[in-house]
Each structure stands twice: as structure tokens, then as C-alpha cells.
GROMACS .gro file of C-alpha atoms in nm:
model
  235
    1GLN     CA    1   0.000   0.000   0.000
    2GLU     CA    2   0.130   0.341  -0.095
    3THR     CA    3   0.154   0.654   0.115
    4ILE     CA    4  -0.070   0.936  -0.010
    5GLY     CA    5   0.062   1.276   0.091
    6ASP     CA    6   0.124   1.257   0.466
    7ILE     CA    7  -0.129   0.976   0.511
    8PRO     CA    8   0.029   0.631   0.566
    9GLY     CA    9  -0.078   0.355   0.331
   10TRP     CA   10  -0.203   0.130   0.612
   11MET     CA   11  -0.466   0.381   0.721
   12LYS     CA   12  -0.820   0.295   0.610
   13ILE     CA   13  -1.057   0.575   0.513
   14HIS     CA   14  -1.432   0.528   0.552
   15PHE     CA   15  -1.687   0.773   0.416
   16HIS     CA   16  -2.028   0.807   0.581
   17LYS     CA   17  -2.345   0.990   0.490
   18PHE     CA   18  -2.530   1.217   0.728
   19SER     CA   19  -2.904   1.180   0.761
   20LYS     CA   20  -3.080   1.403   0.510
   21VAL     CA   21  -3.142   1.761   0.623
   22SER     CA   22  -3.328   2.004   0.397
   23LYS     CA   23  -3.316   2.383   0.408
   24GLU     CA   24  -3.686   2.389   0.504
   25GLN     CA   25  -3.599   2.204   0.824
   26ILE     CA   26  -3.365   2.482   0.936
   27ILE     CA   27  -3.578   2.722   1.138
   28LEU     CA   28  -3.381   3.029   1.237
   29PRO     CA   29  -3.441   3.405   1.224
   30GLU     CA   30  -3.388   3.557   0.879
   31LYS     CA   31  -3.092   3.760   1.007
   32THR     CA   32  -2.915   3.445   1.127
   33MET     CA   33  -2.983   3.259   0.802
   34ALA     CA   34  -2.852   3.556   0.602
   35LEU     CA   35  -2.526   3.555   0.802
   36ILE     CA   36  -2.484   3.182   0.745
   37ASP     CA   37  -2.546   3.215   0.373
   38ARG     CA   38  -2.311   3.512   0.331
   39ASN     CA   39  -2.025   3.366   0.533
   40ILE     CA   40  -2.048   3.004   0.420
   41GLY     CA   41  -2.282   2.941   0.127
   42SER     CA   42  -2.196   3.247  -0.082
   43PHE     CA   43  -1.829   3.236   0.016
   44TYR     CA   44  -1.792   2.880  -0.106
   45LYS     CA   45  -1.991   2.934  -0.426
   46HIS     CA   46  -1.766   3.227  -0.519
   47ALA     CA   47  -1.446   3.039  -0.441
   48GLU     CA   48  -1.326   3.042  -0.802
   49ARG     CA   49  -1.368   3.417  -0.829
   50LEU     CA   50  -1.189   3.471  -0.498
   51ARG     CA   51  -0.906   3.250  -0.616
   52SER     CA   52  -0.871   3.450  -0.939
   53VAL     CA   53  -0.812   3.774  -0.747
   54GLY     CA   54  -0.569   3.616  -0.500
   55LYS     CA   55  -0.800   3.606  -0.196
   56SER     CA   56  -0.760   3.344   0.075
   57LEU     CA   57  -0.985   3.040   0.039
   58LYS     CA   58  -0.964   2.925   0.399
   59ARG     CA   59  -1.232   3.054   0.632
   60GLY     CA   60  -1.336   2.999   0.991
   61VAL     CA   61  -1.688   3.043   1.129
   62LEU     CA   62  -1.801   2.996   1.490
   63PHE     CA   63  -2.159   2.890   1.570
   64HIS     CA   64  -2.247   2.973   1.931
   65GLY     CA   65  -2.564   2.959   2.134
   66LYS     CA   66  -2.746   2.769   2.406
   67PRO     CA   67  -2.773   2.388   2.382
   68GLY     CA   68  -3.038   2.261   2.142
   69THR     CA   69  -3.061   2.574   1.927
   70GLY     CA   70  -2.970   2.395   1.603
   71LYS     CA   71  -2.595   2.449   1.562
   72THR     CA   72  -2.505   2.088   1.478
   73PHE     CA   73  -2.825   2.039   1.279
   74THR     CA   74  -2.739   2.341   1.062
   75ALA     CA   75  -2.381   2.219   1.021
   76LYS     CA   76  -2.510   1.886   0.889
   77PHE     CA   77  -2.735   2.071   0.645
   78LEU     CA   78  -2.438   2.274   0.517
   79SER     CA   79  -2.240   1.954   0.464
   80GLN     CA   80  -2.505   1.854   0.208
   81TYR     CA   81  -2.579   2.200   0.072
   82LEU     CA   82  -2.220   2.264  -0.040
   83ASP     CA   83  -2.141   2.061  -0.350
   84ASP     CA   84  -1.835   1.842  -0.405
   85ILE     CA   85  -1.669   1.886  -0.068
   86THR     CA   86  -1.524   1.641   0.181
   87VAL     CA   87  -1.674   1.682   0.527
   88PHE     CA   88  -1.491   1.604   0.853
   89LEU     CA   89  -1.703   1.595   1.169
   90LEU     CA   90  -1.501   1.600   1.492
   91SER     CA   91  -1.667   1.571   1.831
   92GLY     CA   92  -1.576   1.437   2.173
   93GLU     CA   93  -1.251   1.240   2.169
   94GLN     CA   94  -1.210   1.305   1.796
   95LEU     CA   95  -1.127   1.668   1.876
   96TRP     CA   96  -0.785   1.546   1.992
   97LEU     CA   97  -0.704   1.425   1.636
   98ILE     CA   98  -0.626   1.775   1.512
   99LYS     CA   99  -0.305   1.698   1.322
  100GLU     CA  100  -0.443   1.390   1.146
  101SER     CA  101  -0.769   1.564   1.058
  102PHE     CA  102  -0.594   1.864   0.905
  103GLN     CA  103  -0.371   1.637   0.700
  104MET     CA  104  -0.676   1.465   0.558
  105ALA     CA  105  -0.859   1.793   0.500
  106ARG     CA  106  -0.568   1.932   0.299
  107LEU     CA  107  -0.536   1.612   0.100
  108LEU     CA  108  -0.907   1.591   0.016
  109ALA     CA  109  -0.980   1.964  -0.028
  110PRO     CA  110  -1.212   2.137  -0.086
  111SER     CA  111  -1.313   2.042   0.265
  112LEU     CA  112  -1.548   2.140   0.543
  113VAL     CA  113  -1.413   2.069   0.892
  114ILE     CA  114  -1.684   2.073   1.161
  115MET     CA  115  -1.557   2.080   1.519
  116GLU     CA  116  -1.836   2.035   1.772
  117ASP     CA  117  -1.806   2.173   2.126
  118VAL     CA  118  -1.468   2.325   2.048
  119ASP     CA  119  -1.459   2.477   2.398
  120LEU     CA  120  -1.349   2.131   2.520
  121ILE     CA  121  -1.005   2.198   2.374
  122ALA     CA  122  -1.001   2.576   2.333
  123HIS     CA  123  -1.023   2.703   2.690
  124THR     CA  124  -0.861   3.034   2.774
  125ARG     CA  125  -0.491   3.007   2.851
  126ASP     CA  126  -0.544   3.016   3.228
  127GLU     CA  127  -0.704   2.674   3.195
  128THR     CA  128  -0.479   2.369   3.164
  129LEU     CA  129  -0.719   2.122   3.002
  130GLY     CA  130  -0.646   2.067   2.635
  131GLN     CA  131  -0.373   2.332   2.604
  132THR     CA  132  -0.149   2.109   2.392
  133VAL     CA  133  -0.438   2.039   2.157
  134LEU     CA  134  -0.530   2.409   2.146
  135HIS     CA  135  -0.175   2.502   2.046
  136GLN     CA  136  -0.183   2.230   1.781
  137LEU     CA  137  -0.507   2.375   1.645
  138LEU     CA  138  -0.369   2.730   1.633
  139ASN     CA  139  -0.050   2.611   1.464
  140GLU     CA  140  -0.242   2.413   1.203
  141LEU     CA  141  -0.470   2.708   1.125
  142ASP     CA  142  -0.174   2.944   1.089
  143GLY     CA  143   0.019   2.695   0.878
  144LEU     CA  144  -0.246   2.660   0.609
  145ASN     CA  145  -0.167   2.817   0.275
  146LYS     CA  146  -0.417   3.083   0.167
  147ASP     CA  147  -0.493   2.872  -0.142
  148THR     CA  148  -0.602   2.580   0.073
  149GLU     CA  149  -0.977   2.553   0.023
  150ILE     CA  150  -1.097   2.458   0.371
  151LEU     CA  151  -1.393   2.594   0.563
  152PHE     CA  152  -1.375   2.554   0.941
  153LEU     CA  153  -1.704   2.544   1.125
  154LEU     CA  154  -1.672   2.542   1.504
  155THR     CA  155  -1.962   2.509   1.746
  156THR     CA  156  -1.986   2.587   2.115
  157ASN     CA  157  -2.241   2.642   2.390
  158ARG     CA  158  -1.987   2.850   2.585
  159PRO     CA  159  -1.822   3.116   2.366
  160GLU     CA  160  -1.708   3.308   2.675
  161VAL     CA  161  -1.450   3.041   2.767
  162ILE     CA  162  -1.285   3.013   2.426
  163GLU     CA  163  -0.929   3.139   2.396
  164PRO     CA  164  -0.940   3.490   2.234
  165ALA     CA  165  -0.639   3.402   2.018
  166LEU     CA  166  -0.874   3.163   1.840
  167SER     CA  167  -1.213   3.333   1.857
  168LEU     CA  168  -1.114   3.697   1.803
  169ARG     CA  169  -0.842   3.674   1.542
  170PRO     CA  170  -0.938   3.711   1.173
  171GLY     CA  171  -0.781   3.437   0.966
  172ARG     CA  172  -0.870   3.188   1.235
  173ILE     CA  173  -1.231   3.277   1.311
  174ASP     CA  174  -1.362   3.526   1.054
  175GLN     CA  175  -1.722   3.538   1.171
  176ALA     CA  176  -1.907   3.440   1.490
  177ILE     CA  177  -2.278   3.367   1.443
  178GLU     CA  178  -2.514   3.344   1.738
  179PHE     CA  179  -2.796   3.089   1.735
  180PRO     CA  180  -3.065   3.253   1.948
  181LEU     CA  181  -3.354   3.084   2.123
  182PRO     CA  182  -3.652   3.083   1.883
  183ASP     CA  183  -3.876   3.387   1.873
  184LYS     CA  184  -4.256   3.364   1.849
  185GLU     CA  185  -4.260   3.312   1.472
  186CYS     CA  186  -3.989   3.045   1.486
  187ARG     CA  187  -4.165   2.865   1.772
  188GLN     CA  188  -4.482   2.847   1.566
  189ARG     CA  189  -4.290   2.703   1.270
  190LEU     CA  190  -4.114   2.453   1.496
  191ILE     CA  191  -4.443   2.334   1.646
  192GLU     CA  192  -4.589   2.290   1.299
  193GLN     CA  193  -4.281   2.106   1.175
  194TYR     CA  194  -4.247   1.867   1.468
  195SER     CA  195  -4.620   1.789   1.480
  196GLU     CA  196  -4.643   1.721   1.105
  197GLY     CA  197  -4.758   1.367   1.025
  198MET     CA  198  -4.856   1.299   1.387
  199ASN     CA  199  -5.193   1.189   1.508
  200LEU     CA  200  -5.198   1.498   1.723
  201THR     CA  201  -5.459   1.773   1.746
  202ILE     CA  202  -5.345   2.107   1.888
  203GLU     CA  203  -5.648   2.305   2.000
  204ASN     CA  204  -5.472   2.621   2.109
  205HIS     CA  205  -5.153   2.700   1.916
  206SER     CA  206  -5.121   3.047   2.068
  207LYS     CA  207  -5.113   2.912   2.423
  208ILE     CA  208  -4.836   2.664   2.340
  209ILE     CA  209  -4.639   2.928   2.149
  210ASN     CA  210  -4.657   3.171   2.442
  211ARG     CA  211  -4.576   2.910   2.706
  212THR     CA  212  -4.268   2.788   2.516
  213GLU     CA  213  -4.101   3.130   2.525
  214GLY     CA  214  -3.736   3.070   2.614
  215ALA     CA  215  -3.750   2.707   2.504
  216SER     CA  216  -3.499   2.562   2.257
  217PRO     CA  217  -3.594   2.385   1.931
  218ALA     CA  218  -3.478   2.059   2.089
  219PHE     CA  219  -3.719   2.113   2.380
  220ILE     CA  220  -4.010   2.186   2.144
  221GLN     CA  221  -3.931   1.870   1.945
  222GLU     CA  222  -3.945   1.660   2.262
  223LEU     CA  223  -4.266   1.836   2.369
  224MET     CA  224  -4.435   1.732   2.045
  225LYS     CA  225  -4.315   1.373   2.096
  226ILE     CA  226  -4.467   1.370   2.445
  227GLY     CA  227  -4.792   1.506   2.303
  228ARG     CA  228  -4.804   1.228   2.047
  229ALA     CA  229  -4.734   0.964   2.314
  230SER     CA  230  -5.012   1.106   2.532
  231CYS     CA  231  -5.256   1.082   2.243
  232ARG     CA  232  -5.164   0.718   2.189
  233GLU     CA  233  -5.216   0.637   2.556
  234ARG     CA  234  -5.564   0.789   2.552
  235VAL     CA  235  -5.650   0.591   2.240
   0.00000   0.00000   0.00000
């Protein structure tokens, strides 16, 4: 077996498919969707033009917000929305495979590297946990050639603990996008989406919409599941 780039020949590569996520399933405020499209969708689709004028093709975006607000769900949608890219999804213990992941991303570019819960390895410098991995991440980001076509998408529930050298420096993180808790309009759309196809009758939508103020999309999804289960029990 031959070595390909920096990847040893004995290493096996497996490709997986994410579950299908459509744009209609992404329920976010228009302002948030516009930021995502401008910083990721439009940026990638104009990559050839950017290359022709000598602009850098690497880009970093940080998704931040409370748990269950749709950060990972949106990242999975983007992995399907962007054509002809290789997607790397790192979470949990995989976050410690920074060097190997970057090698693969360079080899198989154009690539999208999704790093979930990046705060696990990117604490501020007064924290000791994950400092070696954080330095590895910073070094890898700085070492990428501007022609390397890689989009970095980082997610976190705790943006306040992330090392500023990562989160506040252009060229590493170019745009931070907040995922807010759903407003009234988004809650209505979420209730309609998660109750679709269920044997579930909602008599007072307004009451549920008002009482779920401050709830996350994940909470509303579970609420609709409980409602369906309750209907089944009564039947």
C-alpha cells in the first residue's frame, strides 16, 4: 500500500453519509440565516472568483448559542448544501485528532471541517485542560496556505471560555454567528414542523407558542413527541 501525501498507506478511510437535512428544516431568524449564507454558502460558491483575485480560500466560522438551538443540525445541512466537498465531523474524543484531521482535509480539499463543542479543547490560557491540543489547532490554522480551500465550522455552547487568540483573530475565526432561542414566529414554525404527520390535534396553538417562550428547538421537538405519546395512551 502506498503513502498518499502525509497519510500512511495502512490507514483505512471510511466515508459516511449524514441523515438528510433540507433547508426547510432549518428554522432560524432571517438575520441568522442571512449571516450563514453570506459567510459560508456564498463564500464557497464564489471560491473560483476569490481564487482568481488572489484572496484566501480558507475561512473559519463559529456557531455559538445555548444547547439545542440547532448548531449541529445546521452544520449537517451545510455539509449537504455545499457541492463536491469532503466533510470532517469531529466531536468528543475526535477533537484530539487535530493533526491527522488537518492532513486529511488538505489532501481531500475542498473540505469542510466541523468541530463540535470546540470549547473542550479551546479554553482560555489560564485553563490547563487541552492546552497542547489548542496550540496544535492554532499552529495548524496558521500553517495553512491561503490557497487551501478549507472551511472551518466550530460550534460551542460556551463562547465566553474560548481562547481569544482563536475566537477573536481574523484568519482563524472570521465570523461568529449566534444561534438565538426561537422567537414567536420560529416557535410556531417549529411546532408545525415537529407535529407534522402525527396523530396529534393542537387546539390552542397560541397558548403553546406563548408558554414555550425561552425554550430551545430541541425542547419543542421533545414536547411534540410527548404530546403524540399522550394521544396514543388515551386511544
